Coordinates of C-alpha atoms in Angstrom, one line a residue:
M1 CA 96.1 101.7 -125.7
S2 CA 98.6 100.4 -128.5
V3 CA 97.2 97.9 -131.2
K4 CA 99.6 95.2 -129.7
N5 CA 98.0 95.8 -126.2
H6 CA 94.2 95.9 -127.2
F7 CA 94.9 92.6 -129.4
Q8 CA 96.4 91.1 -126.2
L9 CA 93.5 92.3 -124.0
W10 CA 91.0 90.5 -126.4
R11 CA 92.8 87.5 -126.7
C12 CA 92.7 87.0 -122.9
R13 CA 89.0 87.7 -122.9
L14 CA 88.4 85.2 -125.4
V15 CA 90.5 82.7 -123.9
F16 CA 88.4 83.3 -120.6
L17 CA 85.2 82.9 -122.4
V18 CA 86.2 79.6 -124.1
S19 CA 87.5 78.2 -120.6
A20 CA 84.2 79.2 -118.8
L21 CA 82.2 77.7 -121.8
I22 CA 84.1 74.4 -121.6
A23 CA 83.6 74.4 -118.0
C24 CA 79.9 74.9 -118.0
C25 CA 79.5 72.2 -120.6
S26 CA 81.2 69.8 -118.3
M27 CA 79.2 70.7 -115.3
M28 CA 76.1 70.1 -117.3
A29 CA 77.3 66.9 -118.9
Q30 CA 78.1 65.8 -115.3
G31 CA 74.7 67.0 -113.8
G32 CA 73.0 64.5 -116.4
T33 CA 74.7 61.4 -114.9
E34 CA 74.0 59.4 -111.6
P35 CA 76.8 59.2 -109.4
S36 CA 78.6 56.2 -108.9
F37 CA 79.4 54.4 -105.6
F38 CA 83.5 54.8 -104.5
S39 CA 84.1 51.7 -102.2
S40 CA 87.6 53.1 -101.8
F41 CA 86.8 56.3 -99.8
R42 CA 85.9 54.4 -96.8
P43 CA 84.4 55.7 -93.4
D44 CA 86.0 54.3 -90.0
K45 CA 82.3 53.6 -89.0
K46 CA 79.5 53.1 -91.3
V47 CA 76.7 53.5 -88.6
Y48 CA 77.0 55.4 -85.6
N49 CA 74.6 54.9 -82.7
F50 CA 74.2 57.7 -80.2
G51 CA 72.2 55.5 -78.0
K52 CA 69.5 57.1 -75.6
I53 CA 69.7 61.0 -75.9
K54 CA 67.7 63.5 -74.2
E55 CA 65.7 65.9 -76.3
K56 CA 66.3 68.7 -73.6
D57 CA 69.9 68.6 -73.9
G58 CA 69.9 69.5 -77.5
K59 CA 72.1 68.7 -80.6
V60 CA 74.3 65.9 -80.8
S61 CA 77.4 65.2 -83.0
H62 CA 79.8 62.6 -84.3
V63 CA 82.7 62.8 -86.6
F64 CA 83.0 60.3 -89.3
R65 CA 86.8 59.6 -90.5
F66 CA 86.9 58.8 -94.5
T67 CA 90.3 57.5 -95.7
N68 CA 91.1 57.5 -99.4
G69 CA 92.1 54.3 -100.3
S70 CA 92.0 55.0 -104.2
K71 CA 94.8 56.1 -106.3
I72 CA 93.3 59.4 -107.1
P73 CA 92.7 62.7 -105.2
V74 CA 89.2 63.0 -103.6
A75 CA 87.3 66.3 -102.8
I76 CA 84.0 66.2 -100.8
T77 CA 82.0 68.7 -102.8
M78 CA 78.5 68.2 -100.9
V79 CA 76.8 66.3 -98.0
D80 CA 73.2 65.5 -98.1
A81 CA 71.8 64.9 -94.8
S82 CA 68.6 63.8 -95.7
C83 CA 66.2 66.1 -93.5
G84 CA 66.4 69.4 -91.8
C85 CA 67.1 67.7 -88.6
T86 CA 70.3 66.7 -89.6
T87 CA 73.4 69.0 -90.8
A88 CA 76.7 68.2 -91.5
E89 CA 80.5 69.9 -92.0
Y90 CA 83.1 68.5 -94.0
T91 CA 86.7 68.7 -95.1
H92 CA 87.2 71.3 -98.1
E93 CA 90.8 70.3 -98.9
V94 CA 91.6 67.9 -101.5
I95 CA 92.1 64.2 -99.8
R96 CA 95.3 62.5 -101.6
P97 CA 95.6 58.9 -101.6
G98 CA 96.2 57.2 -98.2
K99 CA 95.1 60.4 -96.5
S100 CA 91.9 61.1 -94.7
G101 CA 89.1 63.7 -94.2
M102 CA 86.3 64.1 -92.0
V103 CA 82.4 64.7 -92.1
K104 CA 80.8 65.9 -88.7
V105 CA 77.1 64.9 -88.6
T106 CA 74.9 66.8 -86.3
F107 CA 71.4 65.7 -85.0
N108 CA 68.8 68.0 -83.8
P109 CA 66.3 66.0 -81.3
A110 CA 64.0 68.8 -80.9
F111 CA 60.2 67.6 -81.2
R112 CA 61.5 64.0 -82.5
P113 CA 60.9 61.6 -79.7
G114 CA 61.4 58.1 -80.3
H115 CA 63.9 55.9 -82.4
F116 CA 65.7 57.9 -85.6
S117 CA 68.0 56.5 -88.3
K118 CA 69.5 59.3 -90.9
E119 CA 71.2 58.4 -94.0
V120 CA 74.0 60.8 -94.8
R121 CA 75.2 60.9 -98.6
V122 CA 78.8 62.3 -99.3
F123 CA 79.4 63.5 -102.9
L124 CA 82.6 63.5 -104.2
N125 CA 84.6 65.0 -107.0
N126 CA 81.7 67.3 -108.1
G127 CA 79.0 64.8 -107.7
R128 CA 80.7 62.0 -109.9
Y129 CA 81.0 59.4 -106.8
Y130 CA 79.2 59.2 -103.7
V131 CA 79.6 57.1 -100.2
R132 CA 77.0 56.9 -97.2
C133 CA 77.0 56.8 -93.7
W134 CA 74.2 56.5 -91.2
V135 CA 73.4 58.1 -87.4
E136 CA 70.8 56.4 -85.3
G137 CA 69.6 56.5 -81.8
N138 CA 66.5 56.8 -79.4
V139 CA 65.2 60.2 -78.4
V140 CA 63.6 60.7 -74.9
G141 CA 61.5 63.4 -75.0
Y142 CA 60.0 66.0 -72.5
L143 CA 57.0 68.0 -71.8
H144 CA 57.9 71.2 -73.6
P145 CA 56.5 74.8 -71.7
V146 CA 52.9 75.1 -72.5
T147 CA 53.6 78.4 -74.1
E148 CA 55.4 76.9 -77.1
D149 CA 52.0 75.6 -78.8
Y150 CA 49.4 77.7 -76.5
P151 CA 50.8 81.0 -76.0
Y152 CA 47.5 82.8 -74.9
A153 CA 47.0 82.6 -71.1
F154 CA 43.5 83.1 -70.0
G155 CA 43.9 82.5 -66.4
R156 CA 43.5 79.8 -63.6
G157 CA 46.1 77.8 -65.6
L158 CA 44.2 77.7 -69.0
Y159 CA 46.1 78.3 -72.0
M160 CA 44.8 78.4 -75.5
S161 CA 46.6 78.7 -79.1
L162 CA 44.3 81.5 -80.0
A163 CA 43.4 84.9 -78.9
L164 CA 40.3 85.4 -80.8
L165 CA 38.5 82.9 -83.5
P166 CA 38.6 84.8 -86.8
F167 CA 36.2 83.6 -89.9
S168 CA 36.4 84.8 -93.1
S169 CA 33.4 84.1 -95.5
P170 CA 34.1 81.1 -98.0
G171 CA 30.5 81.9 -99.7
V172 CA 27.1 81.1 -99.0
G173 CA 26.1 77.6 -97.9
Q174 CA 30.1 76.7 -97.2
T175 CA 31.8 76.0 -94.1
A176 CA 34.9 77.5 -92.4
S177 CA 36.7 75.6 -89.8
L178 CA 39.9 75.9 -87.7
R179 CA 41.4 74.1 -84.6
L180 CA 41.7 75.6 -81.3
G181 CA 44.3 74.4 -79.0
I182 CA 43.4 74.1 -75.5
A183 CA 45.8 73.2 -72.4
N184 CA 45.6 72.5 -68.6
D185 CA 48.8 73.9 -67.0
T186 CA 47.9 72.9 -63.5
D187 CA 48.4 69.6 -61.7
K188 CA 44.6 69.2 -61.2
P189 CA 41.6 68.2 -63.6
M190 CA 40.0 71.1 -65.1
T191 CA 36.4 71.8 -66.8
V192 CA 36.3 74.5 -69.3
T193 CA 32.8 75.9 -70.4
F194 CA 32.1 78.3 -73.1
T195 CA 29.1 80.4 -73.2
R196 CA 28.3 82.8 -76.2
H197 CA 27.1 86.4 -76.0
P198 CA 24.9 87.0 -77.7
N199 CA 23.9 83.3 -78.5
N200 CA 24.9 81.7 -81.8
R201 CA 23.9 78.1 -82.3
V202 CA 25.4 78.1 -86.1
L203 CA 28.9 78.1 -84.5
K204 CA 29.9 74.9 -83.9
M205 CA 32.2 74.0 -81.1
P206 CA 32.1 72.0 -77.7
E207 CA 30.5 73.9 -75.0
R208 CA 32.1 71.7 -72.2
V209 CA 35.4 70.6 -72.4
K210 CA 37.1 68.5 -69.5
L211 CA 40.9 68.2 -69.2
A212 CA 43.1 65.9 -67.2
A213 CA 46.0 67.5 -65.2
K214 CA 48.6 69.1 -67.6
E215 CA 46.3 67.6 -70.8
R216 CA 46.8 69.6 -74.1
R217 CA 44.6 69.0 -77.0
Y218 CA 42.9 70.5 -80.0
I219 CA 39.0 71.2 -80.6
D220 CA 37.5 71.8 -83.6
V221 CA 35.4 75.2 -84.5
S222 CA 33.6 75.6 -87.4
Y223 CA 31.0 78.0 -89.0
T224 CA 28.5 77.7 -91.9
F225 CA 27.5 80.6 -93.8
Y226 CA 24.0 80.6 -94.6
R227 CA 23.9 84.2 -96.0
A228 CA 26.3 86.8 -97.1
Y229 CA 27.0 90.2 -94.8
L230 CA 28.8 93.3 -96.1
Y231 CA 30.0 93.9 -92.5
D232 CA 32.0 92.4 -89.9
R233 CA 30.2 90.5 -87.3
Q234 CA 31.3 89.4 -83.9
I235 CA 30.4 87.8 -80.4
W236 CA 32.1 87.1 -77.4
L237 CA 32.8 83.3 -75.9
H238 CA 32.7 83.7 -71.9
V239 CA 35.4 81.3 -70.7
N240 CA 34.7 79.7 -67.1
V241 CA 37.5 77.3 -65.8
N242 CA 35.8 75.0 -62.9
G243 CA 33.0 77.3 -62.8
K244 CA 35.0 80.5 -62.2
P245 CA 35.2 83.1 -65.2
V246 CA 38.6 84.1 -66.7
K247 CA 39.5 85.8 -69.8
S248 CA 36.6 85.9 -72.7
M249 CA 37.4 85.2 -76.2
K250 CA 36.1 87.3 -79.3
V251 CA 34.7 85.4 -82.4
I252 CA 34.7 87.4 -85.6
W253 CA 33.1 87.0 -89.1
F254 CA 34.6 89.2 -91.8
G255 CA 32.3 90.7 -94.2
S256 CA 32.6 90.7 -97.9
G257 CA 32.2 94.5 -98.2
N258 CA 35.0 95.7 -95.4
V259 CA 37.5 94.2 -93.1
L260 CA 37.5 96.2 -89.4
H261 CA 40.6 96.3 -87.4
V262 CA 40.4 93.9 -84.9
K263 CA 41.1 95.1 -81.1

């Protein structure tokens, strides 16, 4: 490579580095200031109401049309949809004066029954400006399949959130607790009883639970560690539904010295 070409190469590199440094400083300066509301970038509608939507029908979307009423070009650089249930797509091209761009807002009603109102903030020109719009509506919920929250079938329409009850020792004199989900997936009332084998009275939990048809609830289960064990211990909970046996459940306490594989 000639001296002249070598000099030109280094000159190009220097220009690139200086330009990058200037851009970086500019971004840092912008990041330290609050964006200003840009009233000249107007949506066709500030608030869109979906009305009543059914949760089981899934996501709904609406497209807002924003018109650039200013004398400068505008670029949408980011959209903040305020929560994970709301997402947005938007025009990535520069929107010149008098032209329009779009922001498509999508709301996911899953597990969100009732009224909702979501603010959407649209940031412009690298965060220097912002505008806002809203989506709102009412979600009509539905009864989800029991296995979504209670995946373990024990028989006769009884489902629970856990297949076994595991406790790790928090220390002598301390109490460990958990919540056990229990569900009746039948159209008739259900009485569930738990019998311990061998008997263990230190384990605290209801011995009898009455569930209405299709009822789902959680019960508290706890155990106080009155002494330390180096080895694992376990008992069985024999489960009955309306007086008839179904699948049993294991309760295991992990010792401080080793942890056995649960089978």
